Short mmCIF file of C-alpha atoms and ligand atoms in Angstrom, two decimals:
data_model
loop_
_atom_site.label_atom_id
_atom_site.label_comp_id
_atom_site.label_asym_id
_atom_site.label_seq_id
_atom_site.Cartn_x
_atom_site.Cartn_y
_atom_site.Cartn_z
CA UNK A 1 -21.06 29.97 -69.46
CA UNK A 2 -19.56 32.12 -72.24
CA UNK A 3 -16.84 34.44 -70.99
CA UNK A 4 -15.08 37.17 -73.00
CA UNK A 5 -12.07 39.31 -72.18
CA UNK A 6 -12.07 42.96 -73.27
CA UNK A 7 -8.42 44.11 -73.10
CA UNK A 8 -7.05 47.60 -73.47
CA UNK A 9 -4.93 50.31 -71.96
CA UNK A 10 -7.95 52.32 -70.74
CA UNK A 11 -5.88 55.40 -69.87
CA UNK A 12 -8.59 56.47 -69.12
CA UNK A 13 -11.76 54.52 -69.89
CA UNK A 14 -14.12 56.56 -72.11
CA UNK A 15 -17.77 56.40 -73.18
CA UNK A 16 -16.52 54.65 -76.34
CA UNK A 17 -15.11 51.77 -74.27
CA UNK A 18 -18.27 51.66 -72.15
CA UNK A 19 -20.33 51.37 -75.33
CA UNK A 20 -18.32 48.25 -76.26
CA UNK A 21 -18.66 46.80 -72.73
CA UNK A 22 -22.44 47.26 -72.92
CA UNK A 23 -22.65 45.51 -76.28
CA UNK A 24 -20.37 42.67 -75.11
CA UNK A 25 -22.33 42.05 -71.91
CA UNK A 26 -25.49 41.53 -73.95
CA UNK A 27 -23.75 38.80 -75.95
CA UNK A 28 -21.63 37.02 -73.31
CA UNK A 29 -22.53 35.70 -69.86
CA UNK A 30 -19.46 37.35 -68.38
CA UNK A 31 -17.14 40.10 -69.62
CA UNK A 32 -13.76 40.64 -67.97
CA UNK A 33 -12.26 44.05 -68.68
CA UNK A 34 -8.50 43.51 -68.65
CA UNK A 35 -6.15 46.43 -68.08
CA UNK A 36 -3.23 45.34 -70.23
CA UNK A 37 0.35 46.35 -70.84
CA UNK A 38 1.10 47.92 -74.17
CA UNK A 39 4.91 48.27 -74.35
CA UNK A 40 4.49 51.28 -76.67
CA UNK A 41 2.65 53.31 -74.03
CA UNK A 42 3.54 55.03 -70.75
CA UNK A 43 0.16 55.43 -69.10
CA UNK A 44 -0.80 58.43 -66.99
CA UNK A 45 -2.65 56.22 -64.49
CA UNK A 46 -1.08 53.18 -62.80
CA UNK A 47 -2.59 49.72 -63.38
CA UNK A 48 -4.20 49.82 -59.94
CA UNK A 49 -5.65 53.27 -60.53
CA UNK A 50 -7.12 52.17 -63.86
CA UNK A 51 -8.62 49.00 -62.38
CA UNK A 52 -10.18 50.99 -59.51
CA UNK A 53 -11.50 53.63 -61.92
CA UNK A 54 -13.06 51.05 -64.28
CA UNK A 55 -14.57 49.13 -61.34
CA UNK A 56 -16.36 52.31 -60.28
CA UNK A 57 -17.65 52.88 -63.81
CA UNK A 58 -18.94 49.32 -64.37
CA UNK A 59 -20.19 48.59 -60.84
CA UNK A 60 -23.79 48.76 -62.11
CA UNK A 61 -23.22 45.83 -64.48
CA UNK A 62 -23.77 42.48 -62.81
CA UNK A 63 -21.79 40.43 -65.36
CA UNK A 64 -18.71 42.64 -65.79
CA UNK A 65 -15.45 42.14 -63.87
CA UNK A 66 -12.22 44.13 -63.97
CA UNK A 67 -8.65 42.89 -63.61
CA UNK A 68 -5.14 43.71 -64.77
CA UNK A 69 -2.47 41.45 -66.21
CA UNK A 70 1.08 42.10 -67.33
CA UNK A 71 1.54 38.92 -69.37
CA UNK A 72 0.10 37.63 -72.62
CA UNK A 73 -3.55 38.36 -73.25
CA UNK A 74 -4.24 34.78 -74.40
CA UNK A 75 -2.72 33.41 -71.17
CA UNK A 76 -5.04 35.59 -69.13
CA UNK A 77 -8.00 34.51 -71.26
CA UNK A 78 -7.11 30.83 -70.78
CA UNK A 79 -6.77 31.25 -67.01
CA UNK A 80 -10.19 32.86 -66.89
CA UNK A 81 -11.68 30.14 -69.13
CA UNK A 82 -12.68 32.77 -71.67
CA UNK A 83 -13.38 31.70 -75.23
CA UNK A 84 -13.42 35.16 -76.81
CA UNK A 85 -11.48 38.41 -76.93
CA UNK A 86 -13.56 41.50 -77.61
CA UNK A 87 -12.11 44.46 -79.48
CA UNK A 88 -13.77 47.60 -80.73
CA UNK A 89 -13.48 48.75 -84.33
CA UNK A 90 -14.11 52.47 -84.67
CA UNK A 91 -12.97 53.08 -88.23
CA UNK A 92 -11.20 51.40 -91.14
CA UNK A 93 -7.93 52.81 -89.76
CA UNK A 94 -8.23 50.45 -86.75
CA UNK A 95 -8.50 47.43 -88.99
CA UNK A 96 -4.93 46.57 -89.95
CA UNK A 97 -3.59 46.72 -86.38
CA UNK A 98 -6.56 44.79 -85.03
CA UNK A 99 -6.39 42.19 -87.80
CA UNK A 100 -2.70 41.56 -87.05
CA UNK A 101 -3.31 41.21 -83.30
CA UNK A 102 -6.31 38.93 -83.81
CA UNK A 103 -4.37 36.63 -86.11
CA UNK A 104 -1.36 36.57 -83.78
CA UNK A 105 -3.55 35.78 -80.80
CA UNK A 106 -5.21 32.99 -82.79
CA UNK A 107 -1.78 31.62 -83.70
CA UNK A 108 -0.84 31.65 -80.00
CA UNK A 109 -4.13 30.12 -78.88
CA UNK A 110 -6.38 28.62 -81.53
CA UNK A 111 -9.32 28.11 -79.16
CA UNK A 112 -9.80 31.78 -78.41
CA UNK A 113 -11.65 33.84 -81.01
CA UNK A 114 -11.45 37.60 -81.40
CA UNK A 115 -14.82 39.25 -81.84
CA UNK A 116 -15.04 42.81 -83.18
CA UNK A 117 -17.82 45.12 -82.09
CA UNK A 118 -18.53 48.58 -83.46
CA UNK A 119 -19.26 51.33 -80.98
CA UNK A 120 -21.84 54.01 -81.79
CA UNK A 121 -20.55 56.19 -84.63
CA UNK A 122 -20.48 59.21 -82.34
CA UNK A 123 -17.36 57.66 -80.75
CA UNK A 124 -15.46 57.20 -84.01
CA UNK A 125 -13.09 60.09 -83.33
CA UNK A 126 -12.60 59.36 -79.63
CA UNK A 127 -9.47 58.02 -77.98
CA UNK A 128 -7.87 58.21 -74.56
CA UNK A 129 -4.88 60.35 -75.64
CA UNK A 130 -7.20 63.10 -76.90
CA UNK A 131 -9.16 63.00 -73.66
CA UNK A 132 -5.94 63.36 -71.64
CA UNK A 133 -4.73 66.19 -73.86
CA UNK A 134 -8.02 68.13 -73.73
CA UNK A 135 -8.16 67.71 -69.96
CA UNK A 136 -4.52 68.77 -69.54
CA UNK A 137 -5.24 71.94 -71.53
CA UNK A 138 -8.28 72.79 -69.45
CA UNK A 139 -10.94 71.70 -71.97
CA UNK A 140 -14.27 70.07 -71.12
CA UNK A 141 -14.23 66.25 -71.43
CA UNK A 142 -17.67 65.63 -69.94
CA UNK A 143 -19.04 64.42 -73.28
CA UNK A 144 -16.32 61.76 -73.52
CA UNK A 145 -15.89 60.28 -70.02
CA UNK A 146 -18.12 59.65 -66.98
CA UNK A 147 -18.03 62.25 -64.14
CA UNK A 148 -15.86 60.03 -61.89
CA UNK A 149 -13.22 59.70 -64.63
CA UNK A 150 -13.27 63.44 -65.22
CA UNK A 151 -12.68 64.04 -61.51
CA UNK A 152 -9.84 61.50 -61.30
CA UNK A 153 -8.24 62.97 -64.43
CA UNK A 154 -8.20 66.51 -63.13
CA UNK A 155 -6.95 65.31 -59.71
CA UNK A 156 -4.14 63.34 -61.36
CA UNK A 157 -3.12 66.19 -63.65
CA UNK A 158 -3.16 68.65 -60.74
CA UNK A 159 -0.93 66.36 -58.67
CA UNK A 160 1.57 66.19 -61.55
CA UNK A 161 1.70 69.99 -61.82
CA UNK A 162 2.77 70.36 -58.15
N1 COA B 201 -13.83 54.05 -77.80
C1 COA B 201 -12.92 55.00 -77.62
N2 COA B 201 -11.60 54.80 -77.78
C2 COA B 201 -11.22 53.58 -78.12
C3 COA B 201 -12.11 52.54 -78.33
C4 COA B 201 -13.49 52.80 -78.16
N3 COA B 201 -14.42 51.90 -78.32
N4 COA B 201 -11.43 51.43 -78.68
C5 COA B 201 -10.14 51.79 -78.68
N5 COA B 201 -10.01 53.08 -78.37
C6 COA B 201 -8.77 53.85 -78.29
C7 COA B 201 -8.13 53.76 -76.94
O1 COA B 201 -8.59 54.79 -76.09
C8 COA B 201 -6.68 53.90 -77.26
O2 COA B 201 -6.38 55.28 -77.36
P1 COA B 201 -4.90 55.80 -77.12
O3 COA B 201 -4.02 55.15 -78.15
O4 COA B 201 -5.03 57.25 -77.30
O5 COA B 201 -4.50 55.38 -75.73
C9 COA B 201 -6.54 53.29 -78.65
O6 COA B 201 -7.84 53.31 -79.20
C10 COA B 201 -5.99 51.90 -78.62
O7 COA B 201 -6.84 51.11 -77.88
P2 COA B 201 -6.60 50.03 -76.77
O8 COA B 201 -7.85 49.22 -76.83
O9 COA B 201 -6.28 50.61 -75.45
O10 COA B 201 -5.47 49.16 -77.34
P3 COA B 201 -3.94 49.25 -77.19
O11 COA B 201 -3.41 49.27 -78.57
O12 COA B 201 -3.45 50.27 -76.26
O13 COA B 201 -3.67 47.86 -76.46
C11 COA B 201 -3.58 45.55 -76.16
C12 COA B 201 -3.61 46.69 -77.12
C13 COA B 201 -3.45 46.01 -74.73
C14 COA B 201 -4.87 44.79 -76.29
C15 COA B 201 -2.38 44.69 -76.58
O14 COA B 201 -1.20 45.46 -76.46
C16 COA B 201 -2.27 43.45 -75.72
O15 COA B 201 -2.94 42.49 -75.96
N6 COA B 201 -1.37 43.45 -74.71
C17 COA B 201 -1.14 42.32 -73.84
C18 COA B 201 0.16 41.61 -74.21
C19 COA B 201 -0.03 40.69 -75.39
O16 COA B 201 -0.70 39.70 -75.33
N7 COA B 201 0.62 41.04 -76.51
C20 COA B 201 0.55 40.30 -77.74
C21 COA B 201 -0.59 40.78 -78.58
S1 COA B 201 -0.70 39.89 -80.11
#
């Protein structure tokens, strides 16, 4: 059984991330989407909210699980008996950061390989910060996130305005 971990901040999950999940689930027997901690970021949604949101989005996929972890990615992967880490590469600008993380993760755990997948080119410009910003400013994000994410985003932003 080949298991892969797809880590990220997912604040929120977008169609670009879902594109990667769909590609990964065709390659691996099981894909575990891991809501991770990036010390550089202060997410809008809590870990639990992001896990619940992603679970709703991927519930139709039989071989996709969702979890969160606040330790090292490679530790989580080992615990889950995963042999691969999946990351998306949208543009050349992603490369240096991803290359550094992949090599560091390999240094930490030689038996886990990072696999890069390219989402559809229509998602090249997409990221979660832009989605949050557009939503905050009243723009339409329906092309970028599923309806449930759009609803949760506007609910969250409304609750913060109170
Ligand atoms: N479609 C759309 N957007 C995408 C995307 C795709 N396919 N792939 C990435 N992005 C966007 C994300 O939305 C995110 O946007 P944002 O910066 O506006 O929030 C951005 O690209 C970065 O992506 P993400 O995949 O969330 O990575 P990250 O840099 O936030 O997180 C971790 C990196 C979580 C994987 C890394 O910090 C980690 O492994 N943490 C665990 C602790 C650890 O092991 N640290 C040591 C690492 S060597």
